[in-house]
XYZ file of C-alpha atoms in Angstrom:
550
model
C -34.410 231.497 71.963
C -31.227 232.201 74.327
C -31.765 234.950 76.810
C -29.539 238.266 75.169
C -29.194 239.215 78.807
C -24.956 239.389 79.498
C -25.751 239.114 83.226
C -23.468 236.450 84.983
C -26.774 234.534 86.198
C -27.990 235.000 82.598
C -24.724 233.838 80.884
C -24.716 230.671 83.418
C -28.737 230.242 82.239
C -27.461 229.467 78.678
C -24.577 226.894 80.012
C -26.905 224.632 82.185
C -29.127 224.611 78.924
C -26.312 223.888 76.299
C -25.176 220.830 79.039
C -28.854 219.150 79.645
C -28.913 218.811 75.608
C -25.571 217.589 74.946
C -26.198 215.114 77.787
C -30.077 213.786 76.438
C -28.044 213.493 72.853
C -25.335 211.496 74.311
C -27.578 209.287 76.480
C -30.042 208.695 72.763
C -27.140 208.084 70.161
C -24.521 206.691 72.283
C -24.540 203.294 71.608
C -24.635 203.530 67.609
C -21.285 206.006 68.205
C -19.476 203.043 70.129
C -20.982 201.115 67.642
C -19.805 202.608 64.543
C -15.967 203.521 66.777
C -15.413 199.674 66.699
C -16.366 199.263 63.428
C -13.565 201.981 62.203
C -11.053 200.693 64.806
C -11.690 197.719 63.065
C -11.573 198.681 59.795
C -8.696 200.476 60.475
C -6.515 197.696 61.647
C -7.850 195.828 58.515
C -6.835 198.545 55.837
C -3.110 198.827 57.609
C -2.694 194.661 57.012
C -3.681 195.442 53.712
C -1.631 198.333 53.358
C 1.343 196.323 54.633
C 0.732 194.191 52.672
C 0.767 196.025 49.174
C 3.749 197.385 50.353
C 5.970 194.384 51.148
C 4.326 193.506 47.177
C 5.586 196.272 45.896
C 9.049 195.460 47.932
C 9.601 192.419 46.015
C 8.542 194.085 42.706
C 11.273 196.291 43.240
C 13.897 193.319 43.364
C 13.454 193.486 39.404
C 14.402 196.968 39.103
C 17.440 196.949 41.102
C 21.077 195.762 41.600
C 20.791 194.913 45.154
C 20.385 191.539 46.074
C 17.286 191.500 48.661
C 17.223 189.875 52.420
C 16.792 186.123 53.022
C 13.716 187.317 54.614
C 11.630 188.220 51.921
C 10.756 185.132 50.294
C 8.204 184.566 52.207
C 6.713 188.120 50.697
C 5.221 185.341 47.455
C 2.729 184.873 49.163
C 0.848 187.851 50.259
C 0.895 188.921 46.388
C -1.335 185.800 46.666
C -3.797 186.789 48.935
C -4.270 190.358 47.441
C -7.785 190.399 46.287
C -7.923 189.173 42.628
C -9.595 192.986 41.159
C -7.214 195.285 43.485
C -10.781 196.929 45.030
C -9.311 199.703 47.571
C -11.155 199.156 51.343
C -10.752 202.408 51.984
C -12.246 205.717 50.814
C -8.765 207.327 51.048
C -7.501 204.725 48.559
C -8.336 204.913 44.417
C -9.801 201.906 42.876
C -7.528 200.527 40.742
C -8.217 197.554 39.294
C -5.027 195.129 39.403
C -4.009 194.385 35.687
C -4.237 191.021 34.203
C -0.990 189.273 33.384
C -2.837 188.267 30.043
C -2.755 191.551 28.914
C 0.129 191.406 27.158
C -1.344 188.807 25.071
C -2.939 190.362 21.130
C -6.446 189.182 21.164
C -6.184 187.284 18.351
C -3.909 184.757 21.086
C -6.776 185.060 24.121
C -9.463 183.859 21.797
C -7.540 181.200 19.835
C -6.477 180.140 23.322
C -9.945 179.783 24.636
C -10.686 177.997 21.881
C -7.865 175.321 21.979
C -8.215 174.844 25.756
C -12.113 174.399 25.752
C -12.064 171.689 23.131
C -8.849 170.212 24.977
C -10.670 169.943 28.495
C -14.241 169.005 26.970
C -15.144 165.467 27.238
C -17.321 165.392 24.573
C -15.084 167.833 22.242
C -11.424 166.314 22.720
C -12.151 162.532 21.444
C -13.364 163.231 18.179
C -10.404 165.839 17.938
C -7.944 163.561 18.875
C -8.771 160.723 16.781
C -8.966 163.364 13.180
C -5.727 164.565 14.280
C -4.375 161.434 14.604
C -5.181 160.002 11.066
C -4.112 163.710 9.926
C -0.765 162.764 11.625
C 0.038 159.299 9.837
C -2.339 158.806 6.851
C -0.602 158.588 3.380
C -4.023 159.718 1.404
C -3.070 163.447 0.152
C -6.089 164.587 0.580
C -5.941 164.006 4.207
C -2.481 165.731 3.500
C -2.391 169.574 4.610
C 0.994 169.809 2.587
C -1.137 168.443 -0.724
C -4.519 170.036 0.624
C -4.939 173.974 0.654
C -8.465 174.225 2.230
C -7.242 172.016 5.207
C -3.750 173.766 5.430
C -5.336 177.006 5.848
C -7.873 175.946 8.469
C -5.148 174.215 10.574
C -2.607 176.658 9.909
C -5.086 179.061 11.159
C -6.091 177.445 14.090
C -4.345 174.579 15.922
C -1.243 175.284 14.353
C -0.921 179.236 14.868
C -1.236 178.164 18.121
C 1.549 175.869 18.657
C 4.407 176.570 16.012
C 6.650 179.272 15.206
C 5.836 179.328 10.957
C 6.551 177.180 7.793
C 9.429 179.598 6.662
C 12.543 181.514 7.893
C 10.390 184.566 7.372
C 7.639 183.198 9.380
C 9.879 181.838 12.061
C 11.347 184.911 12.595
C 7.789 187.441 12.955
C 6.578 184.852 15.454
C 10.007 184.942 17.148
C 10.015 189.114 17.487
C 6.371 189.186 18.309
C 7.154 187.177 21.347
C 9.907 189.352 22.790
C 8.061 192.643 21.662
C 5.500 191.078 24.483
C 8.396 190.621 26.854
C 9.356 186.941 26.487
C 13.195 186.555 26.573
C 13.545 184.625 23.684
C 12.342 181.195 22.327
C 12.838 177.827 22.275
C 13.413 176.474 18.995
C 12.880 173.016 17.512
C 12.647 171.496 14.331
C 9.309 169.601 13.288
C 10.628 167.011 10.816
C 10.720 163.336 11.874
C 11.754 160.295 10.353
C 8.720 157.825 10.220
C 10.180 153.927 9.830
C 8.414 151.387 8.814
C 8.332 147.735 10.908
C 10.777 146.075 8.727
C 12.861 149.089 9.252
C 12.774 149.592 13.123
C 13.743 145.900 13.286
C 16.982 146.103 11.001
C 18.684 148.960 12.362
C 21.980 147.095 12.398
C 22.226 146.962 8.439
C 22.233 150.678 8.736
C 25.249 150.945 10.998
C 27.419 149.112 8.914
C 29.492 151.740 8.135
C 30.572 151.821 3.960
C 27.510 149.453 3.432
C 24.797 150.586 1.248
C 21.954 150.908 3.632
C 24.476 152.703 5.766
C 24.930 155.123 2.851
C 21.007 155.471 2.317
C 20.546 156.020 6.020
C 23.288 158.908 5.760
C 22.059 160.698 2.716
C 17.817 160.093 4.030
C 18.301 160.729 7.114
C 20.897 162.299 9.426
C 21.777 165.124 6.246
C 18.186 166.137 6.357
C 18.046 166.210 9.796
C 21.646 167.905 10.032
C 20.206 170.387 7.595
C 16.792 171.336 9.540
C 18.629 171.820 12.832
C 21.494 173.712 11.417
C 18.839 176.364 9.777
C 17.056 176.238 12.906
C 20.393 177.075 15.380
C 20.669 180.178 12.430
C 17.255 181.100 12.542
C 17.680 181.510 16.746
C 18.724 184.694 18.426
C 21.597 184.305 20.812
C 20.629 183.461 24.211
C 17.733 181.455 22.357
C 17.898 177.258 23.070
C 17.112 174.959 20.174
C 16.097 171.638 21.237
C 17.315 168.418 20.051
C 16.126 164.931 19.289
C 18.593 162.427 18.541
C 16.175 160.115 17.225
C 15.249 162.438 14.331
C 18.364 161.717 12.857
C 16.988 157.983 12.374
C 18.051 154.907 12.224
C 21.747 155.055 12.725
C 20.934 157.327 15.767
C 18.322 154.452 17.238
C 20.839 151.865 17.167
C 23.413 153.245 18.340
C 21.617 154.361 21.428
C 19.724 151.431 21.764
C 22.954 149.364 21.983
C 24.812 152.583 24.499
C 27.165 152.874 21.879
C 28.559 156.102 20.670
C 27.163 157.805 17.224
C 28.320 156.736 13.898
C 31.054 158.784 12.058
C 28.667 160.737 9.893
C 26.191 161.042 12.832
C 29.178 162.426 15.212
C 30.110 164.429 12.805
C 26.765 166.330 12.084
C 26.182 167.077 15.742
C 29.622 168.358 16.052
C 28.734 170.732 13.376
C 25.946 171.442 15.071
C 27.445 172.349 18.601
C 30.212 174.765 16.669
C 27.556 176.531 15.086
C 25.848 177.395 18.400
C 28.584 178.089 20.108
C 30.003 180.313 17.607
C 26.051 182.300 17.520
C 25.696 182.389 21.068
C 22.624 179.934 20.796
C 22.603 177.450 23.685
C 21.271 173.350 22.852
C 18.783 171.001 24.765
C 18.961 167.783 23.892
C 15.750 166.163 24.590
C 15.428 163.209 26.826
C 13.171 159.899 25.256
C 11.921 156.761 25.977
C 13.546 155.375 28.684
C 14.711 152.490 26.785
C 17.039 155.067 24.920
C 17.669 157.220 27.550
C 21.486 155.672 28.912
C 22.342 155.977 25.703
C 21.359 159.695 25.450
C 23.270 160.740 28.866
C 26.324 159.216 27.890
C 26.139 160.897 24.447
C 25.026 164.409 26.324
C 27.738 164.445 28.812
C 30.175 163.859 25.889
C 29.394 167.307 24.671
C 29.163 168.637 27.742
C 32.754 167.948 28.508
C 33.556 169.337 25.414
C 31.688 172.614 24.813
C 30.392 173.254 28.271
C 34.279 174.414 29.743
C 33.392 178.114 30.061
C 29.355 178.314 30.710
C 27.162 176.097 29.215
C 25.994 175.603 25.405
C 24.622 172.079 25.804
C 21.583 170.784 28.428
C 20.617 167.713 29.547
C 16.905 166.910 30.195
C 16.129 165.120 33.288
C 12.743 164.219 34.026
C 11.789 164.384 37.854
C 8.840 161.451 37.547
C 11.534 158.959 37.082
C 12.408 157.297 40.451
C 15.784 156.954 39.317
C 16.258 160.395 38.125
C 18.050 162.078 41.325
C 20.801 159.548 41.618
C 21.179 160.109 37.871
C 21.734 163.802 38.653
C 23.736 163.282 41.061
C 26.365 161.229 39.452
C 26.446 163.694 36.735
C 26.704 166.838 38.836
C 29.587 164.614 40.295
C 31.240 164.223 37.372
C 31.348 167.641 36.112
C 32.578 168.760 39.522
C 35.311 166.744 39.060
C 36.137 167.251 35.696
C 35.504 171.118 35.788
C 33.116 171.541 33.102
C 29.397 173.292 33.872
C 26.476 170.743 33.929
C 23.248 172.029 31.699
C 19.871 170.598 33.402
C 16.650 171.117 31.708
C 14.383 170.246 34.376
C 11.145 168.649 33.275
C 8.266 166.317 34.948
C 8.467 163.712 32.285
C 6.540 163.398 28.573
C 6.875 159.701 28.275
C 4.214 158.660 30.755
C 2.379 156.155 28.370
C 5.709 154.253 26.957
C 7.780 154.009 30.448
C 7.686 151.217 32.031
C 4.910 152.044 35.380
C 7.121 150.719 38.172
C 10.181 153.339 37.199
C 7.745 156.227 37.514
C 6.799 158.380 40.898
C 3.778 156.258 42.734
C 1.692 159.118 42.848
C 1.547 162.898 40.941
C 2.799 164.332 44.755
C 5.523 162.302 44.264
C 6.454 163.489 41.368
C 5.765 167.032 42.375
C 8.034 166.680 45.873
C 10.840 165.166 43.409
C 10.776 167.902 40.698
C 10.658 170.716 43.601
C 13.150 169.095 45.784
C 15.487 169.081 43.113
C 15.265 172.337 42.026
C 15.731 174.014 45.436
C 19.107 171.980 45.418
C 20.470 173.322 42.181
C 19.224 176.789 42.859
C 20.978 176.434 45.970
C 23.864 174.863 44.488
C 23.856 172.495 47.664
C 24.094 168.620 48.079
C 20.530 168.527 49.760
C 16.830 166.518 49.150
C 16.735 164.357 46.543
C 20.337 165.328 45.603
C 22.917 164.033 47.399
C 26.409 163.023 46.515
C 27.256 159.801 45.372
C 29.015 157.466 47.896
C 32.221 155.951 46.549
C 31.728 152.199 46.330
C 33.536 149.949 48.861
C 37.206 149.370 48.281
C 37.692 152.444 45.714
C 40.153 155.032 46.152
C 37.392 157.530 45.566
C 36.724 160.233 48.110
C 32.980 161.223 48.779
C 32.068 164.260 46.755
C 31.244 167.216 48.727
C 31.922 170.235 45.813
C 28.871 171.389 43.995
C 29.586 171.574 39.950
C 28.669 175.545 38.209
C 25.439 174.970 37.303
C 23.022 176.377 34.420
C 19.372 175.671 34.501
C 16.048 175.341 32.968
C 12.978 175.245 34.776
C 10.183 173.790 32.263
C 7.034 172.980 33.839
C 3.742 174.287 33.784
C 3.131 173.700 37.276
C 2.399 177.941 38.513
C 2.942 176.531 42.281
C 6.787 174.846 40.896
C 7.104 178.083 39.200
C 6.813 180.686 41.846
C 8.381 178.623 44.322
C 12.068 179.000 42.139
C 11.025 182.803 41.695
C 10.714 183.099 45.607
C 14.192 181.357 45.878
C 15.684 183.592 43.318
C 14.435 187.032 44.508
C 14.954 185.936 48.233
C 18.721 185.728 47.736
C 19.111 182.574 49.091
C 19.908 180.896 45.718
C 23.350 180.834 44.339
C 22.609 181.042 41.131
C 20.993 184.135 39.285
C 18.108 184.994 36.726
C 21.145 184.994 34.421
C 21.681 181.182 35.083
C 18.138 180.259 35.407
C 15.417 179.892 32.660
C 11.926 179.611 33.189
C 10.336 177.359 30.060
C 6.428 176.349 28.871
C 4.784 175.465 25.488
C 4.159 177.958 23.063
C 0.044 177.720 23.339
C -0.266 176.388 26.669
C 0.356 177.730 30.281
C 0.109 181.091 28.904
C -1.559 182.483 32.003
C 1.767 180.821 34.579
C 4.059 182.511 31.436
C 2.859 185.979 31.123
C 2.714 186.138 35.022
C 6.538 185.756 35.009
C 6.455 188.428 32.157
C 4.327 190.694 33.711
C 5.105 190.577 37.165
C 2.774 191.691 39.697
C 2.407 195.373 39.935
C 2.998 196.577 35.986
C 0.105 198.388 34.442
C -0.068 196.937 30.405
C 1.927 200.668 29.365
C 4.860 199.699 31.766
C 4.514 196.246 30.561
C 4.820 197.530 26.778
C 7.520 200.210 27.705
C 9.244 197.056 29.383
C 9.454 195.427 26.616
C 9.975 197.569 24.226
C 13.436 198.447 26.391
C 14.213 194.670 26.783
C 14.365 194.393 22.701
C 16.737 197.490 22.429
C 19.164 195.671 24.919
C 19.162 192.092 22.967
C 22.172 192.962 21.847
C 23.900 193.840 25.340
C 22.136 190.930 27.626
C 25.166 188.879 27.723
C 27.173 191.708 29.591
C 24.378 192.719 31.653
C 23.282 191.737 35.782
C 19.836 189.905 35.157
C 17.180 191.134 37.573
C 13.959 189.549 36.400
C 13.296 186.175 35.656
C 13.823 184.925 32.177
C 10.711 183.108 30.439
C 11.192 181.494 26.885
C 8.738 179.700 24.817
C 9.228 176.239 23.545
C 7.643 175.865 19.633
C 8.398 174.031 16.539
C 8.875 174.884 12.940
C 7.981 173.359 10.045
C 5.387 172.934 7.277
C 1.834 172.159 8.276
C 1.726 168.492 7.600
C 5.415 167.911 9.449
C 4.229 170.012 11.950
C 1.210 167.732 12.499
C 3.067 164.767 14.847
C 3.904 167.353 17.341
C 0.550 168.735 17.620
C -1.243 165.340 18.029
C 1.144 165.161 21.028
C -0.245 168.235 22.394
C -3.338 167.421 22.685
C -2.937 163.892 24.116
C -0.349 166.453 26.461
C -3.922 168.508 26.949
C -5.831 165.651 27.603
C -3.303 163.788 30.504
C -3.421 167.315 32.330
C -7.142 167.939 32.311
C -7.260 170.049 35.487
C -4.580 172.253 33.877
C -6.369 172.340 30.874
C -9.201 173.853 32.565
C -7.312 176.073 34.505
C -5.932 177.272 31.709
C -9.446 177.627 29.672
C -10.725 179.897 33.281
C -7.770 182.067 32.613
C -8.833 182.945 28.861
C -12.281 182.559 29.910
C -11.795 185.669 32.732
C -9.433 187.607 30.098
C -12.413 187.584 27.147
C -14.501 188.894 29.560
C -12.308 191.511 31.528
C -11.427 192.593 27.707
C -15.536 192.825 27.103
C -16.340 194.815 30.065
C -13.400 197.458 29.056
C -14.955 198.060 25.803
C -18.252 199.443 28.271
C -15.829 201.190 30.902
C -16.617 198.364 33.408
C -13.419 197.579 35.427
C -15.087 195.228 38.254
């Protein structure tokens, strides 16, 4: 007890006491205070990087939702969405935990497990060889039993499985629910093509020139076989597109007219010429834009000449018709170049559909990239340029040959492009360009592209973005679909993703899934990327059903 006393001496009593305590506290706990001060300076400092760094995420978030075209600067922003840690735990008391969402979200789970399942048999050694080689007598054998057109127990198991995952449907009807469930999860639209393929025989592939004798009667057979069924397919497909959708294009399905004719570099047939004309009007005239894919490289001079053709033609105003160039090539930025050349000077816009390359295993080796970071510094390098719409990297003007009256071309061609690559690091590195404003082109010239069924994780990331909760995702796109019909007048601010599928019936349909999975198989470390994705999303789904959001 205190002395009560009020006395001065009494009063100054109470003081000396009060002081010899604090000080025998001070002198006992001291250490663990400055201990535990430097901790929470420390802390501190930590929580404000992370701080800062959520909010220069949430910066570039905001580049979607807005007209203004951000600083040079903020690029470099990419990357600390990167290091953000992968659940969104808070580090500080004063924060809520809130979980990041998964990009995958958006996906039904019907898609998540069917995708787990694809991309664990495609990355399993023991799994993907006995897979491959059923599909591959499913793909070519003439026994209808081994038929899923003839075969209703095996149609319904592949149609329920392998080829849900990969194709758009056997119908129009079909075609067009797959189409509309993709953009009700945000996609911008689709890439279309058609499944059917002309299969030749030996004595056929070696007698092409009987079928380009035009008025002959193989001619005519080739004509009514061949290019009119192929005319046919792609013209429903072109209607069965949205506009702003792509359908892609094989020359080669049109058979063997088309084959010779590129084979030898000379330009289609009448009836040939005269299909894909038909087929160009049509998209033009629907707002539907066409790739025409790149092949063997054997074939492949033949194809540019024929795709700049129709560039020059139907590309005056913006561009309805692409040209695939595939970056593994060694040759393939001088062939760039000489065609961004030539529609600078001839004032039309140049289409590039930018891939890595899908012929790997019929190309010649010594006209491929040495190594994969080759290929990965040539596909990157070229992008940057046309994003930039500069002469720089891997592009650079062609130099007029000695003697020629030609001056050196210095003006850069309007430009529209697709990005198709599953590669996330290729991906975000022409998002960073885009929403950094140091690009010249827009999202409204620039398409991002994968494979219906595979790199869903780098896809819905573009979807998604960053810093959308699965509501704002749905409400997203939900407002996108309303606005289908106003896109073309409209500022883009977000990036546009598209997925590429096929249509057809089960056993057409089967060809272009066998090249899937020998597509699965030559990216294994994708593959498995790919399966950890799923893998996480299963279980993230799992732990939701218990409340469990760690």
């Amino acid at each position: 007890m205190f002395p009560t006393s009020t006395s001065p001496a009494s009063r100054q009593l109470v003081c000396n006491i009060r002081h010899a305590r604090a000080r025998t506290i001070a002198s006992a706990i001291g250490p663990a205070v400055a201990s535990v001060s430097r901790h929470h300076v420390s802390h501190s400092t930590s929580m404000v990087g992370r701080i800062n760094g959520v909010g220069r995420t949430y910066a570039t978030r905001l580049i979607h939702s807005s007209t203004n075209r951000p600083k040079p600067t903020d690029h470099l922003t990419i990357n600390n969405a990167s290091s953000l840690p992968a659940t969104g735990e808070s580090q500080s008391s004063e924060m809520p935990k809130t979980p990041a969402p998964s990009p995958l979200a958006v996906l039904p789970l019907t898609n998540v497990l069917r995708s787990w399942m694809t991309t664990t048999v495609s990355s399993s050694p023991f799994l993907l060889p006995p897979s491959l080689a059923v599909m591959s007598v499913l793909a070519h054998t003439t026994n209808p039993v081994l038929n899923p057109d003839r075969n209703p127990l095996l149609r319904a198991f592949l149609k329920k499985t392998f080829y849900a995952q990969f194709c758009a449907g056997e119908n129009p009807a079909e075609v067009r629910q797959t189409i509309d469930s993709l953009k009700q999860i945000g996609f911008s639209g689709v890439i279309l093509g058609y499944a059917r393929e002309v299969v030749l025989s030996d004595s056929e592939t070696k007698d092409l020139a009987s079928c380009a004798a035009e008025g002959g009667a193989a001619a005519e057979e080739c004509i009514r076989t061949e290019i009119n069924p192929w005319a046919e397919g792609t013209m429903e497909t072109v209607r069965l597109a949205s506009p702003g959708d792509f359908v892609a294009l094989k020359f080669t399905g049109a058979g063997r007219q088309a084959l010779y004719s590129l084979s030898k570099q000379l330009p289609p047939s009448e009836a040939l010429g005269s299909a894909i004309d038909g087929i160009c009007n049509l998209a033009a005239e629907r707002g539907v834009r066409l790739l025409f894919d790149a092949e063997q490289n054997a074939l492949q001079p033949g194809i540019d000449d024929w795709t700049l053709d129709y560039m020059r033609r139907y590309n005056k105003s913006n561009a309805v018709v692409y040209g695939t160039y595939q970056a593994y090539l060694k040759s393939t930025p001088a062939t760039l170049s000489k065609h961004l050349a030539i529609a600078a000077s001839e004032g039309f816009t140049l289409g590039v559909k930018l891939v890595r390359g899908a012929y790997l295993g019929a190309d010649p080796r010594h006209l491929i990239c040495d190594t994969k970071a080759d290929t990965d510094g040539q596909y990157d390098g070229i992008a940057e340029a046309l994003l930039r719409k500069t002469w720089s990297g891997p592009l650079q003007p062609p130099t007029p040959q000695s003697g020629s009256a030609e001056k050196e071309m210095t003006d850069f061609p309007d430009v529209s492009v697709v990005l198709a690559t599953h590669n996330r690091e290729s991906v975000l590195k022409g998002k960073a360009l885009l929403d950094s404003g140091v690009a010249k082109l827009g999202y409204e010239q620039v398409a991002f592209a994968q494979l219906q069924g595979m790199a869903d994780e780098v896809s819905c990331e573009l979807v998604a973005g960053p810093h959308e909760t699965p509501k704002e995702m749905e409400m997203a796109a939900e407002k996108e679909s309303a606005k289908d019909s106003e896109k073309g007048s409209e500022m883009v601010n977000k990036p546009q993703v598209y997925k590429y599928l096929v249509w057809g019936s089960t056993g057409e349909c089967m060809k272009y899934l066998l090249r899937r999975a020998y597509e699965n198989r030559d990216a294994v470390q994708r593959t498995r990327s790919g399966r950890e994705a799923m893998g996480r999303e299963v279980r993230r789904r799992v732990k939701g059903l218990f409340g469990v959001t760690s």
